[in-house]
Short mmCIF file of C-alpha atoms and ligand atoms in Angstrom, two decimals:
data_model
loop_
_atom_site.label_atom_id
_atom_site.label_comp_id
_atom_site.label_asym_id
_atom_site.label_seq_id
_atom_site.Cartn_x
_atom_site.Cartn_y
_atom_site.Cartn_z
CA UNK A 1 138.87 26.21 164.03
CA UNK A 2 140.84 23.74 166.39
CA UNK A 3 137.03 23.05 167.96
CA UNK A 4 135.99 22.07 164.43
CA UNK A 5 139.44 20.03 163.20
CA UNK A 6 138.99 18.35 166.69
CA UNK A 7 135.20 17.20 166.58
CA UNK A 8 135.90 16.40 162.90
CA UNK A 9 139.07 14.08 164.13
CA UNK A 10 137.19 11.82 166.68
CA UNK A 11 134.32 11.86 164.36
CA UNK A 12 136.38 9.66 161.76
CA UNK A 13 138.21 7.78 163.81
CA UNK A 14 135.37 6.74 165.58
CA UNK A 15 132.80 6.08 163.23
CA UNK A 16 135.35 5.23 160.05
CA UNK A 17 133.19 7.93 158.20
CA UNK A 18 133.01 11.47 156.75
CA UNK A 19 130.41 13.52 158.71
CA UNK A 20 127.58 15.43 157.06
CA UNK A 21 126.64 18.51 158.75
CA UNK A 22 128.18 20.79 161.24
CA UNK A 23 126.56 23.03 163.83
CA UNK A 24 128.14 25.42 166.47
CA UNK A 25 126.63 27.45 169.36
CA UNK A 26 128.39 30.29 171.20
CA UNK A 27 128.62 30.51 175.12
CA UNK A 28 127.61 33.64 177.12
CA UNK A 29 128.19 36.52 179.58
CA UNK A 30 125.68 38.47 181.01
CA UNK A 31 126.46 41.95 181.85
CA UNK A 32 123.87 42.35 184.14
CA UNK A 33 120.40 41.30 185.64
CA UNK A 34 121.46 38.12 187.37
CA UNK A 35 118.68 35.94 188.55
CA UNK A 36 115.69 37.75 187.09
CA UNK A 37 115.09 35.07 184.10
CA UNK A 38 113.00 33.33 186.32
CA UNK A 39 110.62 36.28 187.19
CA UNK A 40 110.03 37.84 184.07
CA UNK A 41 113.04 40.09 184.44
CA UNK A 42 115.41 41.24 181.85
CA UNK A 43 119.05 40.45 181.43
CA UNK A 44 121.70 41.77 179.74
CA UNK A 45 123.78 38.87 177.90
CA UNK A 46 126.10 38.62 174.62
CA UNK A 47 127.10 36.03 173.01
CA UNK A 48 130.80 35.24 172.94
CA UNK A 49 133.46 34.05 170.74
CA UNK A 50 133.86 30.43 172.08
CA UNK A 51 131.52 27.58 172.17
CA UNK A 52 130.72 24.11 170.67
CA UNK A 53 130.76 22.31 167.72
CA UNK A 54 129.24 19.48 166.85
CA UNK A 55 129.47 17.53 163.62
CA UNK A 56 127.16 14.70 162.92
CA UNK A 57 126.33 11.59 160.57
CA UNK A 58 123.54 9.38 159.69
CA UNK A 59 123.02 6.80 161.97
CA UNK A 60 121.06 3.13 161.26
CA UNK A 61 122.01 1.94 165.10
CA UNK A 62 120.65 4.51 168.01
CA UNK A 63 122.32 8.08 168.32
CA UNK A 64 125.50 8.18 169.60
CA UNK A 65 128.14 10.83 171.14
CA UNK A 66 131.86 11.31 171.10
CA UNK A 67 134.40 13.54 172.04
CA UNK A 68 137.71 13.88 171.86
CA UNK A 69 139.47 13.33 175.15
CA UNK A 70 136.01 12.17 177.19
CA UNK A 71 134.77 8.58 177.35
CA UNK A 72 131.76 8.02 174.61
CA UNK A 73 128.50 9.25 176.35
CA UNK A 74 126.06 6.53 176.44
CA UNK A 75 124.05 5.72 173.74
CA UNK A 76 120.24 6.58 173.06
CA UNK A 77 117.56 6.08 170.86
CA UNK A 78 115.66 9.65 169.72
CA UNK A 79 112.40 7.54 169.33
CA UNK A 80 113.07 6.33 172.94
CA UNK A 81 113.59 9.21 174.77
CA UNK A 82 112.47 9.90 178.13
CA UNK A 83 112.61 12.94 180.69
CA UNK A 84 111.74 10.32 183.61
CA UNK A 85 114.68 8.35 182.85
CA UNK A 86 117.65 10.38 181.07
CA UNK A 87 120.61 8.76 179.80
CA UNK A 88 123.57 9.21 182.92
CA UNK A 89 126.40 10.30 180.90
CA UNK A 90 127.64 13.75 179.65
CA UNK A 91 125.31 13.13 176.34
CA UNK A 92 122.57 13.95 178.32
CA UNK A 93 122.45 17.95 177.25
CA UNK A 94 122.49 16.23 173.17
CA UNK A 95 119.67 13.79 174.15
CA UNK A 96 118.05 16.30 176.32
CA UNK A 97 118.64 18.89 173.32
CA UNK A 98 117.20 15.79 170.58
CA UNK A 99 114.27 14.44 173.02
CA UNK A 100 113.34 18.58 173.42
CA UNK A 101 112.90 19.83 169.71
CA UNK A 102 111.39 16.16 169.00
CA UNK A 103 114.28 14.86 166.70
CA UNK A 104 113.23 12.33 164.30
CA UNK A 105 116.87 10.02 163.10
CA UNK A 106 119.28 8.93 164.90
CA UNK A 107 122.74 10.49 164.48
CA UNK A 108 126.74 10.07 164.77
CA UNK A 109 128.18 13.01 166.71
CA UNK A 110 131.37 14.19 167.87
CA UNK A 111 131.50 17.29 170.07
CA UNK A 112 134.09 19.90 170.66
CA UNK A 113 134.32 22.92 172.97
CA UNK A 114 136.36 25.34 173.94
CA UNK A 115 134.14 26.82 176.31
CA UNK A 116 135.54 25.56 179.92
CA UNK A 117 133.10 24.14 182.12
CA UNK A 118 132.02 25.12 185.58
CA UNK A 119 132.92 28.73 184.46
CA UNK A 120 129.76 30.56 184.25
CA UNK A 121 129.63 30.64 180.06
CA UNK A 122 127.08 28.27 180.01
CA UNK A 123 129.33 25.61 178.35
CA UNK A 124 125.73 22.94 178.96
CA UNK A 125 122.94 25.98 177.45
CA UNK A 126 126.39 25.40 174.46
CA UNK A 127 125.93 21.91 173.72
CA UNK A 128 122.09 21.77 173.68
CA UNK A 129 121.54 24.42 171.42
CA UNK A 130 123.92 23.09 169.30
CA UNK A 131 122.28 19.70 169.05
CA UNK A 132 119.04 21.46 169.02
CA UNK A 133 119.90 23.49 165.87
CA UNK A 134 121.67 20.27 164.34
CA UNK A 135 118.67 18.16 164.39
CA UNK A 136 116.28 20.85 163.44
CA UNK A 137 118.24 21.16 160.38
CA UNK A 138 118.99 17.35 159.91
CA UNK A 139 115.24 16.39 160.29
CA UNK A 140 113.56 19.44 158.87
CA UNK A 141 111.98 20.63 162.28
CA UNK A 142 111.20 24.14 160.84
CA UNK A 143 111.99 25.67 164.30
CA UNK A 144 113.59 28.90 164.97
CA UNK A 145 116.23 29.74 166.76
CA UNK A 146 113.67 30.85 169.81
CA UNK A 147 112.05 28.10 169.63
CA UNK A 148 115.76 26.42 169.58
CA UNK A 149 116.43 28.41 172.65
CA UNK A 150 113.11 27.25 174.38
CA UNK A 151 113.58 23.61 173.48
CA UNK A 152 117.51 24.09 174.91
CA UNK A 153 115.70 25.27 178.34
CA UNK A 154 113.10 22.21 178.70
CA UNK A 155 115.88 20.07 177.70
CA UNK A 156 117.89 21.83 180.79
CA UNK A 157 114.89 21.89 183.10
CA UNK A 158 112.56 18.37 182.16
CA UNK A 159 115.81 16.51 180.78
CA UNK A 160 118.57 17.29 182.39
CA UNK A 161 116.93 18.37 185.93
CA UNK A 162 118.77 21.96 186.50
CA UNK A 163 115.43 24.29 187.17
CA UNK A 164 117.87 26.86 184.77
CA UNK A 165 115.75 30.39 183.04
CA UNK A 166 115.73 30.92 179.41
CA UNK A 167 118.88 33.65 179.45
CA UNK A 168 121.64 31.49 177.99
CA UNK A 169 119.92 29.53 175.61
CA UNK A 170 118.62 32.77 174.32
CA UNK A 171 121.67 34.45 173.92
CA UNK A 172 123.69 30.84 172.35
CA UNK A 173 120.67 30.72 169.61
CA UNK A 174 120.57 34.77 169.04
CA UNK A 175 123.29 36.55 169.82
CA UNK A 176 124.80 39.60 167.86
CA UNK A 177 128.80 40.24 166.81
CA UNK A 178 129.01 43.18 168.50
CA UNK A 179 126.29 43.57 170.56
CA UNK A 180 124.78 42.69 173.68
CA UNK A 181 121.27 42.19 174.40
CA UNK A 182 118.51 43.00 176.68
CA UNK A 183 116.16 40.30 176.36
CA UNK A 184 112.98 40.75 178.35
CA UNK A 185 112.39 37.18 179.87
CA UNK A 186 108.79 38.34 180.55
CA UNK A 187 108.13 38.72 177.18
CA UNK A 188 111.19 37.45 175.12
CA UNK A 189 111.30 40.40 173.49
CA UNK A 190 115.27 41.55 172.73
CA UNK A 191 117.28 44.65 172.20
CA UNK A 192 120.42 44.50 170.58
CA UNK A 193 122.16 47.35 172.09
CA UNK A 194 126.42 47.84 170.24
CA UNK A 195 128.99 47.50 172.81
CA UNK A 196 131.22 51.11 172.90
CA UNK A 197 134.35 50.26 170.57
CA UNK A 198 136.81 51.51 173.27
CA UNK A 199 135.45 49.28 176.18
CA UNK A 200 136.99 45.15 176.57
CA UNK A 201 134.38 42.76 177.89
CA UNK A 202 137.07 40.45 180.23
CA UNK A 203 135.96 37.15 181.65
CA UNK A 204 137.79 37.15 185.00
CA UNK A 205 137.73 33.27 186.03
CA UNK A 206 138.10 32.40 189.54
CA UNK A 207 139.33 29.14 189.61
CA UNK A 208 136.89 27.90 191.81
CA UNK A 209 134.28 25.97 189.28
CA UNK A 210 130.35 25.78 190.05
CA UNK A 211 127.48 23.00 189.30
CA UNK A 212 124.00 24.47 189.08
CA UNK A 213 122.70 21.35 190.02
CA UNK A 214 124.21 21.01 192.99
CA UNK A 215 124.66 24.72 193.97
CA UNK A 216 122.19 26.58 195.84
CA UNK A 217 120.39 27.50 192.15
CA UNK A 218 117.36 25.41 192.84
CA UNK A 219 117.00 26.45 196.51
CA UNK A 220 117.16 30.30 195.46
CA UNK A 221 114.29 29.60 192.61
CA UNK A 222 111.93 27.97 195.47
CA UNK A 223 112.58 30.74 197.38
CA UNK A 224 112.44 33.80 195.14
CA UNK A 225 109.16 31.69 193.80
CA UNK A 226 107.68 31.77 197.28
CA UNK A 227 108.51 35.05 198.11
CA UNK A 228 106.26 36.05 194.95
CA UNK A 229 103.19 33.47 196.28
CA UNK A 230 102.87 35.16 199.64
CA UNK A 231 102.82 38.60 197.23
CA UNK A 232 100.22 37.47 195.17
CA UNK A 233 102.07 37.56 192.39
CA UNK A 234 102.87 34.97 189.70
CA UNK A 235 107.19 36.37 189.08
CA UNK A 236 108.53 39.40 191.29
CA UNK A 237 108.87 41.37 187.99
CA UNK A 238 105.01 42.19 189.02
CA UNK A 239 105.88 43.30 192.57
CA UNK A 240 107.26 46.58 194.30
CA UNK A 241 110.09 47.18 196.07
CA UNK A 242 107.59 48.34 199.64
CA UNK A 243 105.24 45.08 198.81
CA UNK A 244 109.06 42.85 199.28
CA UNK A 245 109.44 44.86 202.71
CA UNK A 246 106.72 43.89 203.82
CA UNK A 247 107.13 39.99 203.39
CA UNK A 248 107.60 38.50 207.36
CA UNK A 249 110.19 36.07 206.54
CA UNK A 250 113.55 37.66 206.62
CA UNK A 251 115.41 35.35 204.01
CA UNK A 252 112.49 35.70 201.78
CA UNK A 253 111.93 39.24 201.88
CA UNK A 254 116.32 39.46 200.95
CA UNK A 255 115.64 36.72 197.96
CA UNK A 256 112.58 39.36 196.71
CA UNK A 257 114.43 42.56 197.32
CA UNK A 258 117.78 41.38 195.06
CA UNK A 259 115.40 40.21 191.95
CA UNK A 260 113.58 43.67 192.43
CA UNK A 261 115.88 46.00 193.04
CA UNK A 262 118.08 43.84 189.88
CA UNK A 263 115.40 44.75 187.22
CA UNK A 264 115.45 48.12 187.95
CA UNK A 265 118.80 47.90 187.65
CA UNK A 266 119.03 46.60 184.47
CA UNK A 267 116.89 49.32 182.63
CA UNK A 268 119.25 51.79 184.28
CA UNK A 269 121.97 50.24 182.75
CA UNK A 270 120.61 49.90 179.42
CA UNK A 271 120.43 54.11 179.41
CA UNK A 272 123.89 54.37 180.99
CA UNK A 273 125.39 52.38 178.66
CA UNK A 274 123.87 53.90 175.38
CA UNK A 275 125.31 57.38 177.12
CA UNK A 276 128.44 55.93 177.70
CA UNK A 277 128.08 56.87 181.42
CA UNK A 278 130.81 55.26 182.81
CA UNK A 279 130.30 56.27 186.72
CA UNK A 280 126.71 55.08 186.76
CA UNK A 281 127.62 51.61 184.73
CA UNK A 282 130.27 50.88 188.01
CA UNK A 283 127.77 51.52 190.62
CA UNK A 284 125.17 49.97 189.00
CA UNK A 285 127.46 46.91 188.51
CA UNK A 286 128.71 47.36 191.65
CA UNK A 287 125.30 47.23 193.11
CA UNK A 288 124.64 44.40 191.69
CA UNK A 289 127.50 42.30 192.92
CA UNK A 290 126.54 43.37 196.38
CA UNK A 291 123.18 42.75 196.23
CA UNK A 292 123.91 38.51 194.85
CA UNK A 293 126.12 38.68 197.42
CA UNK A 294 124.70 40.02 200.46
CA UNK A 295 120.34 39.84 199.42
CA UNK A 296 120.62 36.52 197.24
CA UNK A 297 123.51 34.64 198.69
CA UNK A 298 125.19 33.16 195.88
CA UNK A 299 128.20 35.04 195.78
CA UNK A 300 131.53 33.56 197.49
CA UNK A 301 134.90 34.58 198.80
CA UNK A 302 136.69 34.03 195.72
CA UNK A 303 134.20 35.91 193.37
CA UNK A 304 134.02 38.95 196.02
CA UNK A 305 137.69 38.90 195.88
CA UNK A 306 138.12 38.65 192.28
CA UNK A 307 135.15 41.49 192.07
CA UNK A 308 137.40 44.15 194.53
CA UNK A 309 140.05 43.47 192.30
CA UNK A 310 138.50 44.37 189.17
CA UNK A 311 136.88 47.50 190.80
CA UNK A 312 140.40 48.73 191.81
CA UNK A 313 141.62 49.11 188.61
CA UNK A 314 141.28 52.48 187.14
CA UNK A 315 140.12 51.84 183.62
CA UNK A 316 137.03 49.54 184.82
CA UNK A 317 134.01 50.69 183.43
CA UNK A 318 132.21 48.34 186.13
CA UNK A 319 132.63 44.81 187.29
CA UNK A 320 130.60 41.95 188.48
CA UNK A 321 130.03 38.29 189.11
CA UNK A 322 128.21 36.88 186.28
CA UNK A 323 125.98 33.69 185.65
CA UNK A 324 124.78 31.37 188.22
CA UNK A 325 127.56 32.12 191.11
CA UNK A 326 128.74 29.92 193.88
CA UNK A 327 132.08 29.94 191.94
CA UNK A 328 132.95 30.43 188.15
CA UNK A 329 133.83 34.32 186.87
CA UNK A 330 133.02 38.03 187.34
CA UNK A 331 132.80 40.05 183.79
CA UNK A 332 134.42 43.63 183.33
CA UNK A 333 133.90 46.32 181.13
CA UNK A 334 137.63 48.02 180.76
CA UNK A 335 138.97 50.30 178.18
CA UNK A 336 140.53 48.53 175.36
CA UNK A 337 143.76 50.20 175.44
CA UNK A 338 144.56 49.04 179.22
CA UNK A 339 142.62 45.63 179.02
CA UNK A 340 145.88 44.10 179.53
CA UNK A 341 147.09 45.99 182.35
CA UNK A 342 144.03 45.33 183.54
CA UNK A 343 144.37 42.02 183.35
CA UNK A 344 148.06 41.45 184.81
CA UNK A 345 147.19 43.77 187.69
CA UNK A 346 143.71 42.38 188.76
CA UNK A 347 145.89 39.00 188.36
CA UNK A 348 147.96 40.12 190.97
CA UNK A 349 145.87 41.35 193.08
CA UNK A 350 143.59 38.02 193.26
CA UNK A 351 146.74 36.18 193.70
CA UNK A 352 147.68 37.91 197.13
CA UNK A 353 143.93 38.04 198.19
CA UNK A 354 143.30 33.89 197.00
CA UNK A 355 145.60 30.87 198.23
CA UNK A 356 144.99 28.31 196.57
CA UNK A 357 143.20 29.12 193.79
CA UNK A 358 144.72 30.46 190.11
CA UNK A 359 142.71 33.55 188.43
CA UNK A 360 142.71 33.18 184.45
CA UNK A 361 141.92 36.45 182.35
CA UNK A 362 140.37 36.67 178.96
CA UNK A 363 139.31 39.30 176.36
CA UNK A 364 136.05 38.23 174.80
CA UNK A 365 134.38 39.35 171.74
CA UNK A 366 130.83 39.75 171.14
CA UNK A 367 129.60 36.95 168.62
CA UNK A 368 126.66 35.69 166.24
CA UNK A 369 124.45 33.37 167.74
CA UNK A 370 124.30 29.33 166.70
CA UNK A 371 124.62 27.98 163.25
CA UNK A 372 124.33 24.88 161.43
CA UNK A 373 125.50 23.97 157.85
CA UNK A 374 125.50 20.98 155.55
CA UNK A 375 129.29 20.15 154.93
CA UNK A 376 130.67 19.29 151.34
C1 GLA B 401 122.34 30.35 185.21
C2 GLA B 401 120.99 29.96 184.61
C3 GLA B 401 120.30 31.19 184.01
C4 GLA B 401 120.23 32.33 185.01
C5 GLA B 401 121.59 32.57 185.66
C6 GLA B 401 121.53 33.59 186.75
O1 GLA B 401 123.22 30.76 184.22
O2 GLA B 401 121.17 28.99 183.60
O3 GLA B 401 119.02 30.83 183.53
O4 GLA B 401 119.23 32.10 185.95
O5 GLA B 401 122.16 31.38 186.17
O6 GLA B 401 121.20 34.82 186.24
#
C-alpha cells in the first residue's frame, strides 16, 4: 500500500497526470540450491511479500522513469533501444525489461519498492518483471508470465550486463502465497511445494550489501562453465560427483563439486521438507552454507557469522546464506511461535560476533507472483 500511494504520488506530481495502469512484482528467497540456475540445477525459491510497483501513463515524448526520493533515470525511446549501448541510469532494469519483451509505446512511470537493495531479494529481477508485465499488458504482447520471467533474465544478462540465471525472475513472475517452489532450471518445470504452517521463513540481513556485477558472480559462472567444458558436458547438472574429482585444476574441481553436490541437495530437501524432517532440513542447509562458503567462495565473514548465529538457536529448522552472496542475508526456517526470540537472540549474537555492521530481522510471507491491472 505505501509502495503504491508512493509511486502514485511522484507519478502526478511529475507528469501533472492520473496514471493508467499499475503493475507489481514480488522479490525472492531461495531456500536452497544456490548457484545451480546456471547448470540446469534446481532451486528452491518463494516469492515474498515485498516488491515493486510501478504505475504508468501514455507517453507522446520517449519513455520516461521516476521515483520518489531518486533522481529521474534517464530517458529512452522503446523503438530505440539497444543492448550495445544501455541507458546509464537506474532505469536501465525498465528499459532493459521494455527493450526485452519488445515493448511497442512509450510510457510515464513512477516506481516504488520496498524491497531494499543489495540484500539478496532480488530488488533488480523486481523492477524488470514489473516493467516486463506492464508493457505486455499496455501493448498487448500476449506473453506469459515465463516468458515475462525469460525476457526479465535477457534484460539482466544482454541489457543490463549481470551474467544472472533464470531463478528470481521465475519466482517474481510465478510465485505462490504459501508456497515455495522447486523450479527445475534445466527444464523450467516447477513444483509448488506448501510451506509447514508452524515454520517462519526470516530474512536475516547482514548489513553488509552486495553488487552482482561487481562481485565475484561472473568469475564463478566462467569457472563453474569451464569446469563443465573440460567434463564434456554442456551444465554440471549432467556430471557426477567422481567425474568433478577428477578435474586437475584444484579451484575448478571446488567450483564443480559445490554445484554438484548442491543439486543433490536440493531433491533431498524437497523430501525432507514434505516429511517435515526437521534434522535433515538443518544439515542439509547447513551443508549448503558450507559448501558456498568453503567449495564456491562466495560466502563472507559477516554471512558465516550471521549463519552460526541462526544455527544456535534452538527452534531453527535450518539456516543459510541465500542469493548471490558476497554480502546481503542468510534465510531461516524457525518455528512460528519463537520467530521472535529467534530474532532478538540471533540479533544479539551477530552484534557481539560483527563490529561495525547492524543485523536487521524480518518475518516474510510467501506471496503470489507479479500482476498488472488497468486502474479506474
Ligand atoms: C543471483 C542470481 C541468480 C542465482 C543466484 C545464486 O541471485 O540472479 O540467478 O544465480 O544469484 O543462486
Amino acid at each position: 500500500m505505501v509502495r503504491i500511494e508512493s509511486a502514485h504520488r511522484e507519478f502526478v506530481k511529475v507528469f501533472r497526470e492520473k496514471p493508467a495502469w499499475i503493475s507489481y512484482a514480488p522479490g525472492r528467497v531461495n531456500l536452497i540450491g544456490e548457484h545451480v540456475d546456471y547448470h540446469g540445477g534446481p532451486v528452491f525459491p518463494l516469492a515474498i511479500d515485498l516488491g515493486v510497483t510501478i504505475v504508468a501513463g501514455l507517453s507522446t515524448g520517449g519513455s520516461h522513469a521516476v521515483s520518489e526520493g531518486y533522481r529521474k533515470g534517464a530517458p529512452f525511446r522503446v523503438g530505440m533501444l539497444d543492448a550495445k549501448r544501455p541507458v546509464t541510469s537506474w532505469s536501465k532494469y525498465v528499459a532493459g525489461a521494455a527493450w526485452a519483451v519488445g515493448a511497442k509505446r512509450d510510457l510515464l512511470v513512477s516506481v516504488a519498492s520496498d524491497l531494499p537493495t543489495g540484500t539478496g531479494l532480488s530488488s533488480s529481477a523486481a523492477i524488470e518483471v514489473a516493467a516486463g508485465i506492464l508493457w505486455n499488458m499496455v501493448d498487448d504482447l500476449g506473453l506469459g508470465p515465463l516468458d515475462v520471467a525469460r525476457a526479465g533474465q535477457r534484460a539482466e544478462n544482454q541489457y543490463v550486463g549481470v551474467p544472472c540465471g533464470i531463478m528470481d525472475q521465475t519466482a517474481s513472475a510465478m510465485g505462490r502465497a504459501g508456497h515455495a517452489m522447486v523450479l527445475d532450471t534445466g527444464t523450467l518445470d516447477i513444483l509448488y511445494k506448501p510451506l509447514p504452517d508452524d515454520v517462519a521463513v526470516v530474512v536475516c540481513e547482514t548489513g553488509v550489501r552486495h553488487s552482482l556485477g561487481d562481485s565475484g558472480y561472473p568469475d564463478r559462472r566462467r569457472a563453474s562453465e569451464e569446469a563443465a567444458r573440460q567434463l564434456g558436458v554442456s551444465v554440471l547438472k549432467d556430471a557426477t560427483i567422481e567425474d568433478v574429482e577428477r578435474l586437475e585444476d584444484p579451484i575448478l574441481r571446488k567450483r564443480a563439486r559445490h554445484v554438484v553436490t548442491e543439486i543433490a541437495r536440493v531433491w533431498e530437501f524437497a523430501e525432507a521438507l514434505e516429511a517435515k524432517d526437521r534434522k535433515a532440513i538443518f544439515s542439509l542447509m547447513q551443508a549448503s552454507h558450507l559448501s558456498l562458503r568453503d567449495d564456491y567462495e562466495v560466502s563472507c565473514p559477516e554471512l558465516d557469522a550471521m549463519a552460526e548465529a541462526c544455527w544456535s538457536h534452538e527452534a531453527t529448522w535450518g539456516g543459510r546464506m541465500t542469493g548471490g552472496g558476497f554480502g546481503g542475508a542468510c534465510v531461516a526456517l524457525v518455528e512460528k511461535d519463537k520467530a521472535t526470540d529467534f530474532m532478538s537472540q540471533v540479533e544479539q549474537i551477530y552484534a557481539t560476533r560483527v563490529k561495525g555492521s547492524t543485523g536487521s530481522f524480518m518475518c516474510c510471507q510467501a506471496a503470489d507472483g507479479a500482476k498488472a491491472w488497468q486502474l479506474e
